[in-house]
Short mmCIF file of C-alpha atoms in Angstrom, two decimals:
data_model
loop_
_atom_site.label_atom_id
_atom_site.label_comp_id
_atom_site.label_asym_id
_atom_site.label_seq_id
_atom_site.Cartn_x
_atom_site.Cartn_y
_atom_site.Cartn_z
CA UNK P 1 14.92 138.59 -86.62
CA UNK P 2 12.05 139.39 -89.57
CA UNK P 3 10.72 136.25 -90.65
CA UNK P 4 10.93 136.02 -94.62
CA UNK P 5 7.42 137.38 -95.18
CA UNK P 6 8.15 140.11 -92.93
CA UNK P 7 11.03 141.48 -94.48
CA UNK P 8 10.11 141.04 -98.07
CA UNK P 9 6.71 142.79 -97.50
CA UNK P 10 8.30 145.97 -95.57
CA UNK P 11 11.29 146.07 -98.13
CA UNK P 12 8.53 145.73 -100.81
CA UNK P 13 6.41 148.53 -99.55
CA UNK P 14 9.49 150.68 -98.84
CA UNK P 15 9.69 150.61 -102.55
CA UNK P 16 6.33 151.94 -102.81
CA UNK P 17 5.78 148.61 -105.49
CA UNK P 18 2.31 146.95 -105.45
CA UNK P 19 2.64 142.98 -104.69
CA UNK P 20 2.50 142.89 -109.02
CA UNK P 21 4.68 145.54 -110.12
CA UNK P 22 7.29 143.85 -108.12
CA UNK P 23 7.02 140.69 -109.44
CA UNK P 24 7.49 141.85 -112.46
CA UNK P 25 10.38 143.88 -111.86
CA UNK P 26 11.84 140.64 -109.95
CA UNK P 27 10.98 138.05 -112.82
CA UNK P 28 8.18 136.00 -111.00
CA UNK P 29 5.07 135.80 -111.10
CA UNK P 30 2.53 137.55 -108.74
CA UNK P 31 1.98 134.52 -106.83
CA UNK P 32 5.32 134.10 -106.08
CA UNK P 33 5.35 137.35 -103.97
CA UNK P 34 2.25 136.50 -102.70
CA UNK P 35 3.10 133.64 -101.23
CA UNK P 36 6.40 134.57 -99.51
CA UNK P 37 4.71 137.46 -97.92
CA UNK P 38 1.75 135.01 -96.53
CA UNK P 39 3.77 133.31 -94.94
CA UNK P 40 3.49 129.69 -97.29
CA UNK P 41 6.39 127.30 -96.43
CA UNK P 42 5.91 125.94 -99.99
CA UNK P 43 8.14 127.93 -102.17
CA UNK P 44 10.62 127.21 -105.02
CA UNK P 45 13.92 128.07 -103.55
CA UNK P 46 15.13 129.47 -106.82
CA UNK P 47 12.03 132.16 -106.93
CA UNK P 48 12.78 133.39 -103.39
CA UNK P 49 16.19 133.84 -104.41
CA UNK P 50 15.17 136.15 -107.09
CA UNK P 51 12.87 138.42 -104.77
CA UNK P 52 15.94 138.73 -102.62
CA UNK P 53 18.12 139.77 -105.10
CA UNK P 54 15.88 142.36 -105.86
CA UNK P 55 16.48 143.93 -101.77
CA UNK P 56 20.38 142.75 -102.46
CA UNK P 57 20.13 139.72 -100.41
CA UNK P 58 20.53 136.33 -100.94
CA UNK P 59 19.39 132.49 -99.55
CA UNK P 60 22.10 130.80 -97.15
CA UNK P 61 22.85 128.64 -94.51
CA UNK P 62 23.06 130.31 -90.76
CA UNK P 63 24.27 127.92 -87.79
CA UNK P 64 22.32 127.88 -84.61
CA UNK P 65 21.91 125.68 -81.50
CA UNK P 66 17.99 125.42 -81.96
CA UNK P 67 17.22 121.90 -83.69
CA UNK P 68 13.48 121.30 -84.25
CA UNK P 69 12.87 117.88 -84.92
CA UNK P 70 10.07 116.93 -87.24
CA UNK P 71 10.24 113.16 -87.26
CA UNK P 72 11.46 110.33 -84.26
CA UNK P 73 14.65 109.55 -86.29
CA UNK P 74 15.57 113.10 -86.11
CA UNK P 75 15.31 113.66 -82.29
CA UNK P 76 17.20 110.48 -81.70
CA UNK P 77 19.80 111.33 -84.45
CA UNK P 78 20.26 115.08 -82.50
CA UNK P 79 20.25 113.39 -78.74
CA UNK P 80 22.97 110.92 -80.08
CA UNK P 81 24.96 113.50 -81.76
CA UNK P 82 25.05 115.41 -78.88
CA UNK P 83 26.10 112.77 -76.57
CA UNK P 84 23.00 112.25 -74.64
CA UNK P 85 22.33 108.52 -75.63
CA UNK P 86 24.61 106.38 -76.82
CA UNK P 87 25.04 103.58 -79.99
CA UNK P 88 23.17 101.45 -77.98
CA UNK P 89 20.30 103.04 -76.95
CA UNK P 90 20.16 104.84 -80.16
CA UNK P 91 19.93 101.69 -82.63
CA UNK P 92 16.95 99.81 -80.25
CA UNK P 93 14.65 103.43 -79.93
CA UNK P 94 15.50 103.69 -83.63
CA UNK P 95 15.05 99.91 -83.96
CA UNK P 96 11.78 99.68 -82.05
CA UNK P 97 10.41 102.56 -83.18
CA UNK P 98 10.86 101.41 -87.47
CA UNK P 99 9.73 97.68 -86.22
CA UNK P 100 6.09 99.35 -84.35
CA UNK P 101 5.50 101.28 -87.60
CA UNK P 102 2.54 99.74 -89.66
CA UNK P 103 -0.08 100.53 -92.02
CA UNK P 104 -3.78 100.58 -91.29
CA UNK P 105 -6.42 99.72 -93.59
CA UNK P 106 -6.95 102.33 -95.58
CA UNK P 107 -3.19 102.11 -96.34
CA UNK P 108 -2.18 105.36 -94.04
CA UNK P 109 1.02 104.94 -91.89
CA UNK P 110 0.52 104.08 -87.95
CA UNK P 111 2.59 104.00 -85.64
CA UNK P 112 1.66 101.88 -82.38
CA UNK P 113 4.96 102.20 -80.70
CA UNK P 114 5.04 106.20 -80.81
CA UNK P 115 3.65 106.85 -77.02
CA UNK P 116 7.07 104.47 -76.31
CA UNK P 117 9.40 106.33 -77.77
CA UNK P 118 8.10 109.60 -77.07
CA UNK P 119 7.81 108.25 -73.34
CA UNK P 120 11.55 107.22 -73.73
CA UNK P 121 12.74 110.41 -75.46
CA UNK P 122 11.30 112.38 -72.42
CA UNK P 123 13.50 109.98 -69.91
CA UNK P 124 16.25 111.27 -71.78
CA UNK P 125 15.61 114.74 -71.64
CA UNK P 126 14.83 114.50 -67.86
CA UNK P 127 17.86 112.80 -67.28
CA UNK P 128 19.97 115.21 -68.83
CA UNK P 129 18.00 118.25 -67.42
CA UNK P 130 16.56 119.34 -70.93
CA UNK P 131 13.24 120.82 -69.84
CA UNK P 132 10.20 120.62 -71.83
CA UNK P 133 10.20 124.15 -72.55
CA UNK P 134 13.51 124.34 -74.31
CA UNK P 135 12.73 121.93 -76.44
CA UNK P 136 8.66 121.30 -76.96
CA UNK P 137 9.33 119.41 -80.36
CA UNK P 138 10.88 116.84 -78.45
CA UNK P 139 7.49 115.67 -77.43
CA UNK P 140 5.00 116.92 -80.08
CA UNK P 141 6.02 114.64 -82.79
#
Protein backbone atom coordinates (compact mmCIF):
# COMPACT_ATOMS: atom_id res chain seq x y z
CA UNK A 1 0.00 0.00 0.00
CA UNK A 2 1.18 3.88 -1.05
CA UNK A 3 2.10 5.58 1.96
CA UNK A 4 0.14 9.04 2.16
CA UNK A 5 2.93 11.05 0.53
CA UNK A 6 3.11 8.60 -2.11
CA UNK A 7 -0.24 8.63 -3.26
CA UNK A 8 -1.00 12.27 -2.94
CA UNK A 9 2.17 13.20 -4.95
CA UNK A 10 1.41 10.62 -7.97
CA UNK A 11 -2.41 11.58 -7.86
CA UNK A 12 -1.13 15.21 -7.77
CA UNK A 13 1.13 14.91 -10.72
CA UNK A 14 -1.43 12.80 -12.60
CA UNK A 15 -3.27 16.03 -12.56
CA UNK A 16 -0.47 17.71 -14.15
CA UNK A 17 -0.97 20.50 -10.90
CA UNK A 18 2.25 22.08 -9.52
CA UNK A 19 2.56 21.44 -5.53
CA UNK A 20 0.76 25.37 -5.49
CA UNK A 21 -1.86 25.26 -7.98
CA UNK A 22 -3.18 22.38 -6.07
CA UNK A 23 -3.32 23.83 -2.95
CA UNK A 24 -5.18 26.27 -4.10
CA UNK A 25 -7.61 24.35 -5.89
CA UNK A 26 -7.85 22.13 -2.53
CA UNK A 27 -8.19 25.20 -0.04
CA UNK A 28 -4.75 24.91 1.80
CA UNK A 29 -2.01 26.40 1.75
CA UNK A 30 1.21 25.34 -0.16
CA UNK A 31 2.75 24.02 2.83
CA UNK A 32 0.14 21.88 3.52
CA UNK A 33 0.84 19.84 0.31
CA UNK A 34 4.22 20.12 0.91
CA UNK A 35 4.32 18.55 3.86
CA UNK A 36 2.08 15.50 3.20
CA UNK A 37 4.11 14.70 0.21
CA UNK A 38 7.53 14.89 2.43
CA UNK A 39 6.57 12.65 4.30
CA UNK A 40 5.99 15.04 7.86
CA UNK A 41 3.95 13.07 10.48
CA UNK A 42 2.88 16.53 11.77
CA UNK A 43 -0.22 17.40 9.93
CA UNK A 44 -3.67 18.87 10.82
CA UNK A 45 -6.00 16.05 10.23
CA UNK A 46 -8.64 18.37 8.90
CA UNK A 47 -6.10 19.73 5.97
CA UNK A 48 -5.26 16.18 4.84
CA UNK A 49 -8.80 15.55 4.65
CA UNK A 50 -9.24 18.29 2.24
CA UNK A 51 -6.29 17.15 -0.18
CA UNK A 52 -8.09 13.84 -0.23
CA UNK A 53 -11.21 15.04 -1.11
CA UNK A 54 -9.73 16.60 -3.88
CA UNK A 55 -8.53 12.61 -5.35
CA UNK A 56 -12.24 11.54 -3.88
CA UNK A 57 -10.90 9.95 -0.86
CA UNK A 58 -11.26 10.40 2.54
CA UNK A 59 -9.38 9.84 6.30
CA UNK A 60 -10.61 6.56 8.23
CA UNK A 61 -9.95 3.95 10.46
CA UNK A 62 -8.56 0.44 8.86
CA UNK A 63 -8.16 -2.65 11.36
CA UNK A 64 -4.99 -4.62 11.28
CA UNK A 65 -3.09 -7.11 13.48
CA UNK A 66 0.22 -4.95 13.42
CA UNK A 67 0.36 -2.90 16.84
CA UNK A 68 3.48 -0.71 17.15
CA UNK A 69 3.95 0.32 20.50
CA UNK A 70 5.47 3.69 21.20
CA UNK A 71 5.55 3.79 24.97
CA UNK A 72 6.00 0.69 27.93
CA UNK A 73 2.30 1.12 28.93
CA UNK A 74 1.33 0.39 25.46
CA UNK A 75 3.23 -2.93 24.92
CA UNK A 76 2.03 -4.16 28.25
CA UNK A 77 -1.58 -2.90 27.58
CA UNK A 78 -1.36 -5.01 23.90
CA UNK A 79 0.44 -8.30 25.62
CA UNK A 80 -2.42 -8.20 28.28
CA UNK A 81 -5.12 -7.70 25.86
CA UNK A 82 -4.04 -10.40 23.98
CA UNK A 83 -3.76 -12.82 26.73
CA UNK A 84 -0.09 -13.14 27.02
CA UNK A 85 0.30 -11.79 30.67
CA UNK A 86 -2.13 -11.65 32.98
CA UNK A 87 -3.75 -8.88 35.76
CA UNK A 88 -1.03 -9.75 37.77
CA UNK A 89 1.87 -9.46 35.96
CA UNK A 90 0.45 -6.61 34.12
CA UNK A 91 -0.25 -4.15 37.22
CA UNK A 92 3.60 -4.87 38.88
CA UNK A 93 5.55 -4.29 35.10
CA UNK A 94 3.12 -1.38 34.86
CA UNK A 95 3.62 -0.71 38.59
CA UNK A 96 7.41 -0.95 38.58
CA UNK A 97 7.94 0.54 35.60
CA UNK A 98 5.69 4.23 36.74
CA UNK A 99 7.50 3.79 40.37
CA UNK A 100 11.48 3.66 38.45
CA UNK A 101 10.42 6.74 36.44
CA UNK A 102 12.24 9.97 37.72
CA UNK A 103 13.46 13.21 36.70
CA UNK A 104 17.08 14.21 36.37
CA UNK A 105 18.46 17.48 36.99
CA UNK A 106 17.87 19.38 34.33
CA UNK A 107 14.19 18.40 34.83
CA UNK A 108 14.11 15.74 31.70
CA UNK A 109 12.24 12.41 32.39
CA UNK A 110 14.52 9.15 33.26
CA UNK A 111 13.71 6.17 33.52
CA UNK A 112 16.14 3.76 35.59
CA UNK A 113 13.92 0.77 35.55
CA UNK A 114 13.55 0.66 31.57
CA UNK A 115 16.44 -2.14 30.85
CA UNK A 116 13.87 -4.19 33.50
CA UNK A 117 11.01 -4.01 31.81
CA UNK A 118 12.27 -4.20 28.46
CA UNK A 119 14.29 -7.35 29.82
CA UNK A 120 10.85 -8.62 31.14
CA UNK A 121 8.81 -7.75 28.03
CA UNK A 122 11.31 -9.91 25.99
CA UNK A 123 10.64 -13.03 28.58
CA UNK A 124 7.26 -12.64 27.49
CA UNK A 125 7.67 -12.64 23.98
CA UNK A 126 10.08 -15.66 24.20
CA UNK A 127 7.75 -17.45 26.14
CA UNK A 128 5.01 -17.12 23.89
CA UNK A 129 7.20 -17.63 20.71
CA UNK A 130 6.84 -13.90 19.48
CA UNK A 131 10.19 -13.45 17.75
CA UNK A 132 12.02 -10.31 17.70
CA UNK A 133 11.47 -9.82 14.17
CA UNK A 134 7.71 -9.74 14.22
CA UNK A 135 7.61 -7.38 16.54
CA UNK A 136 11.05 -5.07 16.84
CA UNK A 137 9.05 -2.25 18.75
CA UNK A 138 8.69 -4.53 21.45
CA UNK A 139 12.26 -3.88 22.35
CA UNK A 140 13.20 -0.45 20.89
CA UNK A 141 11.23 1.61 23.21
Amino acid sequence: MDSLAQFVKARRKATGLTQEAFAQRAGVALTVVRKIEQGKTNLNLDRVGQVLSMFGHELGIKETDKFIPYTFTAVLGNLYDRGLIDREELDGLTEEHISGMQFNEKGLLKDHRAARVRSEIKKIMERNNLADSERPDYLGI
